[in-house]
Coordinates of C-alpha atoms and ligand atoms in Angstrom, one line a residue:
M1 CA 11.3 -19.3 -19.6
T2 CA 10.0 -22.5 -18.1
I3 CA 6.6 -23.8 -17.5
A4 CA 7.3 -26.5 -15.0
T5 CA 5.8 -30.0 -15.3
G6 CA 4.6 -31.8 -12.3
A7 CA 7.7 -34.0 -12.3
E8 CA 10.0 -30.9 -12.5
F9 CA 8.1 -29.3 -9.6
L10 CA 8.5 -32.5 -7.5
K11 CA 12.2 -32.7 -8.4
R12 CA 12.7 -29.2 -7.0
M13 CA 10.7 -30.0 -3.9
E14 CA 12.8 -33.2 -3.5
R15 CA 15.9 -31.0 -3.2
L16 CA 14.3 -28.5 -0.8
K17 CA 16.1 -28.6 2.6
S18 CA 14.1 -26.2 4.6
D19 CA 14.0 -26.5 8.4
V20 CA 10.4 -27.6 9.3
W21 CA 9.5 -28.9 12.8
M22 CA 6.4 -30.8 13.8
D23 CA 5.5 -32.5 17.1
G24 CA 8.9 -31.8 18.6
A25 CA 10.9 -33.2 15.7
R26 CA 12.5 -32.0 12.5
I27 CA 10.7 -33.3 9.5
E28 CA 12.9 -35.6 7.4
H29 CA 13.7 -34.8 3.8
P30 CA 12.8 -35.3 1.0
Y31 CA 9.3 -34.1 1.6
T32 CA 8.2 -35.7 -1.7
E33 CA 8.7 -39.2 -0.3
V34 CA 7.0 -39.1 3.2
E35 CA 4.0 -37.7 4.8
P36 CA 2.9 -35.2 6.1
F37 CA 3.8 -33.3 2.9
R38 CA 4.0 -36.0 0.2
S39 CA 0.3 -35.9 -0.7
V40 CA -0.1 -32.2 -0.9
L41 CA 3.0 -31.9 -3.1
R42 CA 1.6 -34.5 -5.4
A43 CA -1.7 -32.6 -5.5
K44 CA 0.2 -29.5 -6.5
S45 CA 2.2 -31.4 -9.1
A46 CA -1.1 -32.3 -10.8
L47 CA -1.8 -28.6 -11.2
Y48 CA 1.5 -28.1 -13.0
D49 CA 0.7 -31.0 -15.3
M50 CA -2.6 -29.5 -16.2
V51 CA -0.8 -26.5 -17.6
H52 CA 0.7 -28.8 -20.3
D53 CA -2.4 -30.7 -20.9
E54 CA -3.8 -29.7 -24.3
R55 CA -7.4 -29.7 -22.9
Y56 CA -6.5 -26.8 -20.5
S57 CA -3.3 -25.2 -21.9
T58 CA -5.0 -22.4 -23.7
I59 CA -6.5 -21.2 -20.5
L60 CA -3.7 -22.1 -18.1
Q61 CA -0.8 -20.8 -20.0
A62 CA -0.1 -17.1 -20.4
K63 CA -1.0 -15.7 -23.9
D64 CA 2.7 -15.7 -24.9
K65 CA 3.1 -19.3 -23.8
Q66 CA 6.1 -18.4 -21.6
S67 CA 4.6 -19.1 -18.2
N68 CA 1.5 -20.2 -16.5
F69 CA -1.4 -17.7 -16.2
S70 CA -0.5 -16.5 -12.7
F71 CA 2.5 -14.6 -14.1
E72 CA 0.5 -12.7 -16.7
I73 CA -0.3 -9.0 -16.0
P74 CA -4.0 -8.4 -17.0
R75 CA -4.2 -5.4 -19.3
T76 CA -7.8 -5.8 -20.6
K77 CA -11.1 -7.2 -19.4
E78 CA -10.6 -10.2 -21.6
D79 CA -7.3 -10.9 -19.7
L80 CA -9.3 -10.8 -16.5
I81 CA -11.9 -13.2 -17.8
K82 CA -9.2 -15.6 -18.9
R83 CA -7.6 -15.3 -15.4
R84 CA -10.9 -16.1 -13.8
K85 CA -11.4 -19.2 -15.9
A86 CA -7.8 -20.3 -15.2
T87 CA -8.2 -19.8 -11.4
Q88 CA -11.4 -21.7 -11.4
L89 CA -9.9 -24.5 -13.4
W90 CA -7.1 -25.0 -11.0
A91 CA -9.4 -24.6 -8.0
N92 CA -11.7 -27.2 -9.4
Q93 CA -8.9 -29.8 -9.4
T94 CA -8.7 -29.6 -5.6
L95 CA -12.4 -28.9 -4.8
G96 CA -11.4 -25.4 -3.8
V97 CA -9.9 -26.5 -0.5
L98 CA -6.2 -25.8 -1.4
G99 CA -5.5 -22.3 -0.1
R100 CA -2.0 -22.0 -1.5
S101 CA -2.3 -23.1 -5.0
P102 CA 0.7 -21.5 -6.8
D103 CA -1.4 -18.8 -8.3
Y104 CA -2.3 -17.1 -5.0
V105 CA 1.0 -15.6 -4.0
N106 CA 2.4 -15.6 -7.6
T107 CA -0.5 -13.2 -8.4
M108 CA 0.6 -10.8 -5.7
I109 CA 4.2 -10.8 -7.0
T110 CA 3.1 -10.4 -10.6
I111 CA 0.8 -7.4 -9.8
M112 CA 3.5 -5.8 -7.6
A113 CA 6.0 -6.1 -10.5
G114 CA 3.4 -4.7 -12.9
A115 CA 3.3 -1.7 -10.6
K116 CA 7.1 -1.5 -10.1
D117 CA 7.1 2.3 -10.5
F118 CA 5.2 2.4 -7.2
F119 CA 8.1 0.8 -5.4
S120 CA 10.5 3.2 -7.2
E121 CA 8.8 6.3 -5.9
N122 CA 11.5 7.0 -3.3
D123 CA 14.3 4.9 -4.6
P124 CA 14.4 3.4 -8.1
A125 CA 16.3 0.4 -6.8
F126 CA 13.2 -1.1 -5.1
G127 CA 11.2 -1.0 -8.3
D128 CA 14.1 -2.8 -10.0
H129 CA 14.1 -5.4 -7.1
I130 CA 10.5 -6.3 -7.4
D131 CA 10.8 -6.6 -11.1
R132 CA 13.8 -9.0 -10.7
I133 CA 11.9 -11.0 -8.0
Y134 CA 9.1 -11.4 -10.5
R135 CA 11.3 -12.4 -13.4
R136 CA 13.1 -15.0 -11.4
A137 CA 9.9 -16.5 -10.1
K138 CA 8.5 -16.6 -13.7
E139 CA 11.7 -18.0 -15.2
H140 CA 11.8 -20.9 -12.7
D141 CA 8.0 -21.2 -12.2
L142 CA 8.5 -20.8 -8.4
T143 CA 6.0 -21.4 -5.7
F144 CA 5.6 -19.1 -2.7
T145 CA 3.7 -18.8 0.5
H146 CA 3.4 -15.6 2.5
T147 CA 3.3 -14.2 6.0
F148 CA 1.8 -10.9 7.0
V149 CA 0.7 -11.2 10.7
N150 CA 2.8 -10.3 13.7
P151 CA 2.7 -12.6 16.8
S152 CA 0.1 -11.5 19.2
I153 CA 1.6 -11.3 22.7
S154 CA -0.3 -8.3 23.9
R155 CA 0.3 -6.9 20.4
K156 CA 3.6 -5.6 21.6
P157 CA 6.6 -5.6 19.3
F158 CA 9.1 -6.3 22.2
Y159 CA 9.0 -8.4 25.3
P160 CA 11.4 -8.8 28.2
D161 CA 13.7 -11.8 27.8
G162 CA 13.7 -12.7 31.5
E163 CA 16.8 -10.7 32.3
G164 CA 15.0 -7.4 31.8
K165 CA 16.4 -6.9 28.3
E166 CA 13.9 -6.4 25.4
Q167 CA 13.9 -9.1 22.8
A168 CA 12.3 -8.8 19.4
I169 CA 9.0 -10.7 19.0
A170 CA 7.6 -9.5 15.7
T171 CA 10.2 -9.8 12.9
K172 CA 12.2 -6.6 12.5
I173 CA 15.4 -5.3 10.9
V174 CA 18.2 -5.7 13.4
E175 CA 21.1 -4.8 11.1
E176 CA 21.8 -3.3 7.7
T177 CA 24.9 -3.9 5.7
E178 CA 26.2 -3.0 2.2
E179 CA 24.9 -6.4 1.0
G180 CA 21.5 -6.4 2.6
I181 CA 19.5 -6.5 5.9
I182 CA 19.4 -9.0 8.8
I183 CA 15.9 -9.7 10.2
D184 CA 15.1 -11.3 13.5
G185 CA 11.8 -12.4 15.2
A186 CA 8.7 -14.3 14.2
R187 CA 5.7 -14.0 12.0
L188 CA 2.4 -15.8 11.9
L189 CA 1.4 -17.8 10.0
A190 CA 2.4 -19.5 6.8
T191 CA 0.1 -22.1 5.2
Q192 CA 2.5 -24.5 3.4
G193 CA 5.3 -22.9 5.3
G194 CA 8.6 -24.6 4.5
I195 CA 7.3 -26.5 1.5
T196 CA 7.3 -23.8 -1.1
D197 CA 10.4 -22.6 -3.0
E198 CA 10.2 -19.2 -1.3
L199 CA 8.4 -17.1 1.3
L200 CA 7.0 -13.6 0.6
V201 CA 7.3 -11.5 3.7
V202 CA 4.6 -8.9 3.3
P203 CA 5.2 -5.7 5.2
S204 CA 3.0 -5.4 8.2
A205 CA 1.5 -2.1 9.2
A206 CA 1.0 -3.1 12.8
F207 CA 3.9 -1.0 14.1
I208 CA 4.9 2.4 13.0
D209 CA 8.5 1.9 14.0
S210 CA 10.3 1.7 10.7
D211 CA 12.4 -1.3 11.8
Y212 CA 9.2 -3.4 11.1
L213 CA 8.5 -1.8 7.7
F214 CA 10.0 -4.0 5.0
G215 CA 8.9 -6.4 2.3
C216 CA 11.1 -9.1 0.9
T217 CA 11.3 -12.7 -0.4
V218 CA 13.4 -15.4 1.1
P219 CA 14.2 -18.9 0.0
S220 CA 12.4 -21.4 2.3
D221 CA 15.8 -23.1 3.1
A222 CA 17.6 -19.8 4.0
K223 CA 20.0 -20.1 6.9
G224 CA 18.3 -19.2 10.2
L225 CA 14.7 -19.7 8.9
T226 CA 12.6 -22.2 10.8
F227 CA 9.0 -23.3 10.3
I228 CA 7.1 -24.7 13.3
N229 CA 4.2 -26.6 11.9
R230 CA 1.1 -27.6 13.7
P231 CA 0.6 -31.3 14.1
A232 CA -0.6 -33.0 10.9
Y233 CA -4.3 -34.0 10.8
K234 CA -5.1 -37.6 11.0
K235 CA -5.1 -39.1 7.5
E236 CA -6.5 -42.5 6.6
S237 CA -7.1 -43.9 3.2
V238 CA -8.5 -41.7 0.4
F239 CA -11.8 -43.5 1.0
D240 CA -11.9 -42.6 4.7
S241 CA -10.6 -39.1 4.5
P242 CA -10.6 -38.0 0.8
L243 CA -9.7 -34.4 1.6
S244 CA -7.3 -34.8 4.5
A245 CA -5.5 -37.6 2.7
Q246 CA -4.8 -35.4 -0.4
Y247 CA -4.9 -31.8 0.5
E248 CA -3.5 -31.3 4.0
E249 CA -1.3 -28.2 3.6
G250 CA 0.1 -27.5 7.0
D251 CA 0.3 -24.1 8.8
A252 CA 3.5 -22.9 10.4
I253 CA 4.8 -20.3 12.7
V254 CA 7.8 -18.7 11.0
V255 CA 10.9 -17.9 12.9
F256 CA 13.7 -15.7 11.5
D257 CA 16.8 -16.1 13.5
H258 CA 19.0 -13.3 12.2
V259 CA 18.2 -14.2 8.6
F260 CA 20.3 -12.4 6.0
I261 CA 18.2 -10.9 3.1
P262 CA 20.3 -9.5 0.2
W263 CA 19.2 -6.1 -1.1
E264 CA 18.0 -7.5 -4.4
R265 CA 15.3 -9.4 -2.5
V266 CA 14.0 -6.3 -0.6
F267 CA 11.3 -4.4 -2.4
L268 CA 10.0 -2.1 0.3
Y269 CA 12.1 -0.6 3.0
R270 CA 11.3 1.6 6.0
D271 CA 8.6 3.6 4.0
E272 CA 5.4 4.1 5.8
W273 CA 3.6 5.8 2.9
L274 CA 4.4 3.0 0.5
M275 CA 3.4 0.4 3.1
N276 CA 0.0 2.1 3.6
E277 CA -0.7 2.5 -0.1
L278 CA 0.7 -0.8 -1.3
F279 CA -2.4 -2.9 -1.3
M280 CA -4.8 -0.5 -2.9
K281 CA -2.7 1.6 -5.2
T282 CA -0.9 -1.2 -7.0
G283 CA -4.1 -3.4 -7.3
V284 CA -2.6 -6.2 -5.2
E285 CA -5.6 -6.3 -2.8
S286 CA -8.1 -6.6 -5.7
F287 CA -6.1 -9.4 -7.3
L288 CA -5.6 -11.4 -4.1
L289 CA -9.3 -11.2 -3.5
Y290 CA -10.1 -12.0 -7.1
Q291 CA -8.1 -15.2 -6.8
A292 CA -9.7 -16.1 -3.5
V293 CA -13.3 -15.5 -4.4
N294 CA -12.9 -17.4 -7.7
R295 CA -11.6 -20.3 -5.7
Q296 CA -14.6 -19.9 -3.3
V297 CA -17.1 -19.9 -6.2
V298 CA -15.7 -23.3 -7.2
K299 CA -15.7 -24.5 -3.6
T300 CA -19.4 -23.5 -3.3
E301 CA -20.2 -25.5 -6.4
W302 CA -18.6 -28.5 -4.7
V303 CA -20.6 -27.9 -1.6
L304 CA -23.8 -27.8 -3.6
G305 CA -22.8 -31.0 -5.5
I306 CA -22.0 -32.8 -2.2
A307 CA -25.3 -31.6 -0.7
Q308 CA -27.3 -32.7 -3.7
A309 CA -25.6 -36.1 -3.7
L310 CA -26.4 -36.6 0.0
V311 CA -30.0 -35.6 -0.5
A312 CA -30.3 -38.0 -3.5
T313 CA -28.6 -40.8 -1.6
F314 CA -30.8 -40.4 1.5
D315 CA -33.9 -39.9 -0.7
I316 CA -35.0 -36.8 1.2
E317 CA -35.6 -34.1 -1.4
R318 CA -39.4 -34.3 -1.1
H319 CA -39.1 -32.4 2.3
Q320 CA -39.6 -28.6 1.9
H321 CA -36.9 -27.7 4.4
I322 CA -34.4 -29.8 2.5
Q323 CA -35.3 -28.0 -0.7
G324 CA -34.8 -24.8 1.3
K325 CA -31.4 -25.8 2.5
L326 CA -30.3 -26.6 -1.1
S327 CA -31.6 -23.3 -2.2
E328 CA -29.5 -21.5 0.5
I329 CA -26.4 -23.0 -1.2
I330 CA -27.7 -22.0 -4.6
I331 CA -28.2 -18.4 -3.4
A332 CA -24.7 -18.3 -2.1
L333 CA -23.3 -19.6 -5.4
E334 CA -25.3 -17.2 -7.5
A335 CA -24.4 -14.3 -5.2
M336 CA -20.7 -15.2 -5.4
M337 CA -20.8 -15.4 -9.2
G338 CA -22.6 -12.1 -9.3
F339 CA -19.9 -10.5 -7.2
V340 CA -17.2 -11.8 -9.5
Y341 CA -18.9 -10.7 -12.7
S342 CA -19.7 -7.3 -11.2
S343 CA -16.1 -6.8 -10.2
E344 CA -15.0 -7.6 -13.8
A345 CA -17.7 -5.3 -15.4
Q346 CA -16.5 -2.4 -13.1
A347 CA -12.8 -3.1 -13.7
E348 CA -10.6 -0.1 -14.6
L349 CA -7.0 0.4 -15.6
N350 CA -4.9 1.7 -12.7
D351 CA -2.0 4.1 -12.9
Y352 CA 0.3 1.3 -13.9
G353 CA -1.8 0.1 -16.9
I354 CA -3.2 -3.0 -15.0
M355 CA -6.8 -3.9 -15.5
V356 CA -8.0 -4.1 -11.8
P357 CA -11.3 -5.7 -10.8
K358 CA -13.5 -3.5 -8.5
L359 CA -12.1 -3.7 -5.0
E360 CA -15.3 -2.7 -3.1
T361 CA -17.2 -5.5 -4.8
L362 CA -14.5 -8.1 -4.1
K363 CA -14.2 -7.1 -0.5
A364 CA -18.0 -7.2 -0.1
C365 CA -17.8 -10.7 -1.6
A366 CA -15.0 -11.9 0.7
S367 CA -16.8 -10.6 3.7
Y368 CA -20.1 -12.2 2.6
Y369 CA -18.2 -15.5 2.3
Q370 CA -16.6 -15.2 5.8
S371 CA -20.1 -15.3 7.3
T372 CA -21.8 -17.5 4.7
Y373 CA -19.3 -20.5 4.5
P374 CA -20.0 -21.5 8.1
R375 CA -23.7 -21.8 7.2
L376 CA -23.0 -23.9 4.1
I377 CA -21.0 -26.3 6.3
E378 CA -23.8 -26.3 8.8
I379 CA -26.2 -27.4 6.1
I380 CA -23.9 -30.3 5.2
Q381 CA -23.8 -31.3 8.8
L382 CA -27.6 -31.1 9.0
L383 CA -28.0 -33.3 5.9
G384 CA -25.4 -35.8 7.1
A385 CA -26.6 -36.0 10.7
S386 CA -25.6 -39.3 12.4
H387 CA -24.3 -40.8 9.1
F388 CA -21.1 -38.9 9.8
I389 CA -20.7 -40.7 13.1
A390 CA -21.8 -44.2 12.2
A391 CA -19.5 -44.3 9.3
P392 CA -17.6 -47.6 8.5
S393 CA -14.1 -47.3 7.3
E394 CA -12.5 -48.8 4.1
K395 CA -11.0 -51.5 6.3
D396 CA -14.5 -52.5 7.4
F397 CA -15.6 -52.8 3.7
N398 CA -12.5 -55.0 3.0
S399 CA -13.2 -57.3 6.0
E400 CA -15.5 -60.2 6.6
I401 CA -18.0 -57.8 8.2
A402 CA -18.7 -56.2 4.8
P403 CA -21.8 -58.3 3.9
Q404 CA -23.5 -57.0 7.1
L405 CA -22.7 -53.4 6.0
E406 CA -24.2 -54.1 2.6
R407 CA -27.3 -55.5 4.3
F408 CA -27.9 -53.0 7.0
V409 CA -26.6 -49.6 5.9
K410 CA -26.9 -49.6 2.1
G411 CA -28.7 -46.7 0.4
E412 CA -32.1 -46.8 -1.3
Y413 CA -30.4 -46.9 -4.7
V414 CA -26.7 -47.4 -3.9
S415 CA -24.5 -49.9 -2.3
A416 CA -23.2 -49.3 1.3
Y417 CA -19.7 -48.9 -0.1
D418 CA -20.7 -46.1 -2.5
K419 CA -23.0 -44.5 0.0
F420 CA -20.2 -44.2 2.6
Q421 CA -17.6 -43.1 0.1
L422 CA -19.8 -40.0 -0.4
I423 CA -20.5 -39.7 3.3
Q424 CA -16.7 -39.7 4.1
L425 CA -16.2 -36.9 1.7
A426 CA -19.0 -34.8 3.2
R427 CA -17.7 -35.7 6.7
D428 CA -14.2 -34.6 5.8
L429 CA -15.5 -31.3 4.6
S430 CA -17.6 -30.6 7.6
I431 CA -16.6 -32.2 10.9
T432 CA -13.1 -33.6 10.8
E433 CA -10.1 -31.5 11.9
F434 CA -9.5 -30.8 8.2
G435 CA -13.1 -29.6 7.8
S436 CA -12.9 -27.4 10.9
R437 CA -9.6 -25.9 9.7
Q438 CA -11.3 -25.1 6.4
L439 CA -14.0 -23.3 8.3
L440 CA -11.4 -21.2 10.2
Y441 CA -9.5 -20.7 7.0
E442 CA -12.5 -19.2 5.1
R443 CA -13.2 -17.0 8.1
Y444 CA -9.7 -15.7 8.7
F445 CA -7.2 -16.3 5.9
Y446 CA -7.9 -12.9 4.5
G447 CA -7.9 -11.2 7.9
D448 CA -10.2 -10.8 10.8
P449 CA -13.8 -10.5 9.6
I450 CA -14.5 -7.6 11.9
R451 CA -11.7 -5.6 10.4
V452 CA -12.6 -6.6 6.9
L453 CA -16.1 -5.2 7.4
S454 CA -14.7 -2.0 8.9
S455 CA -12.3 -1.5 6.0
L456 CA -15.2 -2.1 3.5
N457 CA -17.1 0.7 5.3
G458 CA -14.1 3.0 4.9
L459 CA -13.6 2.1 1.3
Y460 CA -17.3 3.0 0.6
R461 CA -17.0 6.4 2.2
P462 CA -17.2 8.5 -1.0
K463 CA -20.2 6.6 -2.3
K464 CA -21.9 6.6 1.1
E465 CA -21.4 10.4 1.4
A466 CA -22.8 11.0 -2.0
L467 CA -25.9 9.0 -1.1
Q468 CA -26.2 10.8 2.2
E469 CA -26.1 14.1 0.3
R470 CA -28.9 12.9 -2.0
V471 CA -31.1 12.2 1.1
H472 CA -30.4 15.8 2.4
R473 CA -31.3 17.2 -1.1
F474 CA -34.5 15.3 -1.0
L475 CA -35.4 16.6 2.4
K476 CA -34.7 20.2 1.3
R477 CA -36.8 19.5 -1.8
E478 CA -33.9 20.3 -4.0
K479 CA -33.7 18.7 -7.5
Ligands
FAD1 C1 -6.2 -21.7 8.6 C2 -5.5 -20.4 8.5 C3 -4.5 -20.2 7.5 C4 -3.8 -19.0 7.4 N1 -2.8 -18.8 6.5 C5 -2.1 -17.7 6.5 C6 -1.0 -17.5 5.6 O1 -0.7 -18.4 4.8 N2 -0.3 -16.4 5.6 C7 -0.6 -15.4 6.5 O2 0.1 -14.3 6.5 N3 -1.6 -15.5 7.4 C8 -2.4 -16.6 7.4 N4 -3.4 -16.8 8.3 C9 -3.6 -15.7 9.3 C10 -4.6 -14.7 9.1 O3 -4.0 -13.7 8.4 C11 -5.1 -14.2 10.5 O4 -5.8 -15.3 11.1 C12 -5.9 -13.0 10.4 O5 -5.2 -11.9 9.9 C13 -6.5 -12.7 11.8 O6 -5.4 -12.5 12.7 P1 -5.3 -13.4 14.0 O7 -5.6 -14.8 13.7 O8 -4.0 -13.0 14.6 O9 -6.5 -13.0 14.9 P2 -6.6 -11.8 16.0 O10 -6.2 -10.5 15.3 O11 -5.8 -12.3 17.2 O12 -8.1 -11.7 16.4 C14 -8.6 -12.6 17.3 C15 -10.0 -12.1 17.7 O13 -9.9 -10.8 18.4 C16 -10.6 -9.8 17.7 N5 -9.7 -8.6 17.6 C17 -8.3 -8.6 17.8 N6 -7.8 -7.4 17.6 C18 -8.9 -6.6 17.3 C19 -9.0 -5.2 17.0 N7 -8.0 -4.4 16.9 N8 -10.3 -4.8 16.7 C20 -11.3 -5.6 16.7 N9 -11.3 -6.9 17.0 C21 -10.1 -7.4 17.3 C22 -10.8 -10.4 16.3 O14 -12.0 -9.9 15.8 C23 -10.9 -11.9 16.5 O15 -12.2 -12.2 16.9 C24 -4.2 -17.9 8.3 C25 -5.2 -18.1 9.3 C26 -5.9 -19.3 9.3 C27 -7.0 -19.5 10.4

């Protein structure tokens, strides 16, 4: 077993030869040496180094010291609490803005392997496959991203190719051989697409046709696999854009051009029942949400810290509405922590012996954050106001104009340099392309907010119906 160091992780990324396009050109290798990916890979390597740091290793390593925490299957409530602390520790390192820290998708693979009997229900081979996928990932401390959305052209699986023939749009199985399956089509979207060791293709329930029902992993540099990345966001120095310059992950359209997937990488195959039950029955959905909301707790702490720093720098805390805005962030933080603790307190062992935090609570939490995060960012904008626009750059502070900046735009208690270092951080979180993407991320990365609400309503049906029954008993004057 290996627990990778940051240097070992970077060495692997240096060798990665995936096919990533951006702005009409193929991105040159190695990704570790040049932007757009150099910085984010370094940020991830720091996470791996933390696992070896004796200040954090008790929390960040699994109890058996054979892997990092993300590969450990929680069996008790204590295991869950340890996982919470580890997730928050890693998230804190990147201010909660890194969506694909390695624990996100690793957790999904770990929980699926913990529930491998689920995948064996119709064919023992698939349980064996997910177990092998997990063991390989753990042994080599691999990183993944995932894709589970079909392209949206009218939501049709096929489209005419111009000559009247139908061509696949959403990724589907086009051939099956003794050795494996061949898949063709596209998927949306993969954050960090092309810069993780492997990609997890999560089965999509959008089409009932069984050609679309499969789950597998694929190396990012597999033949025929292409990632079409959005243009990278503008990065200046760490002073000017502290978040964009360090944590720009990229988001990619994923194209599978007749990609061969050996059977040992396929864990779900043409099985609608397994597809529909996968997320809830195995505990995967609870654990994906548990990772996400713990990251969001940390992010909210950072938002509160940044807001308080702005308020102190501008010396505006005496105004009641400013106190009210800070309290709004405090309420969000307390609510998020309450959701997390409640999900742990209500955790139960599932059929596979995994201690699963309460799904309803976590889904309510995720939905709450989808609508709350935009308000938190609005508060940062309201506090920053024109400071975010009249913001000198690091080059200005290093030029002969610097004394004028120190004279005219310094803070009450801080230098202009220190004041604008903070303002640039708040600006990058709230109004830059990076900040706007973060907003969209928190709204959508877990799925469309409308459908999350609708699914929460469905999940709550037994409890709602019991409550409805109580109302009727009251009206009938029954005890
Ligand atoms: C920054 C970012 C990063 C992401 N990273 C990843 C990733 O790494 N991996 C991954 O798999 N996915 C990722 N996603 C994609 C995410 O899963 C989707 O954004 C999400 O599932 C919503 O799908 P969509 O974007 O196609 O929106 P759509 O489904 O097209 O929805 C667009 C709008 O139409 C409405 N709408 C559409 N259909 C319906 C309907 N049937 N009923 C009601 N309303 C409807 C929605 O409410 C919404 O307002 C990411 C998204 C973002 C924004």
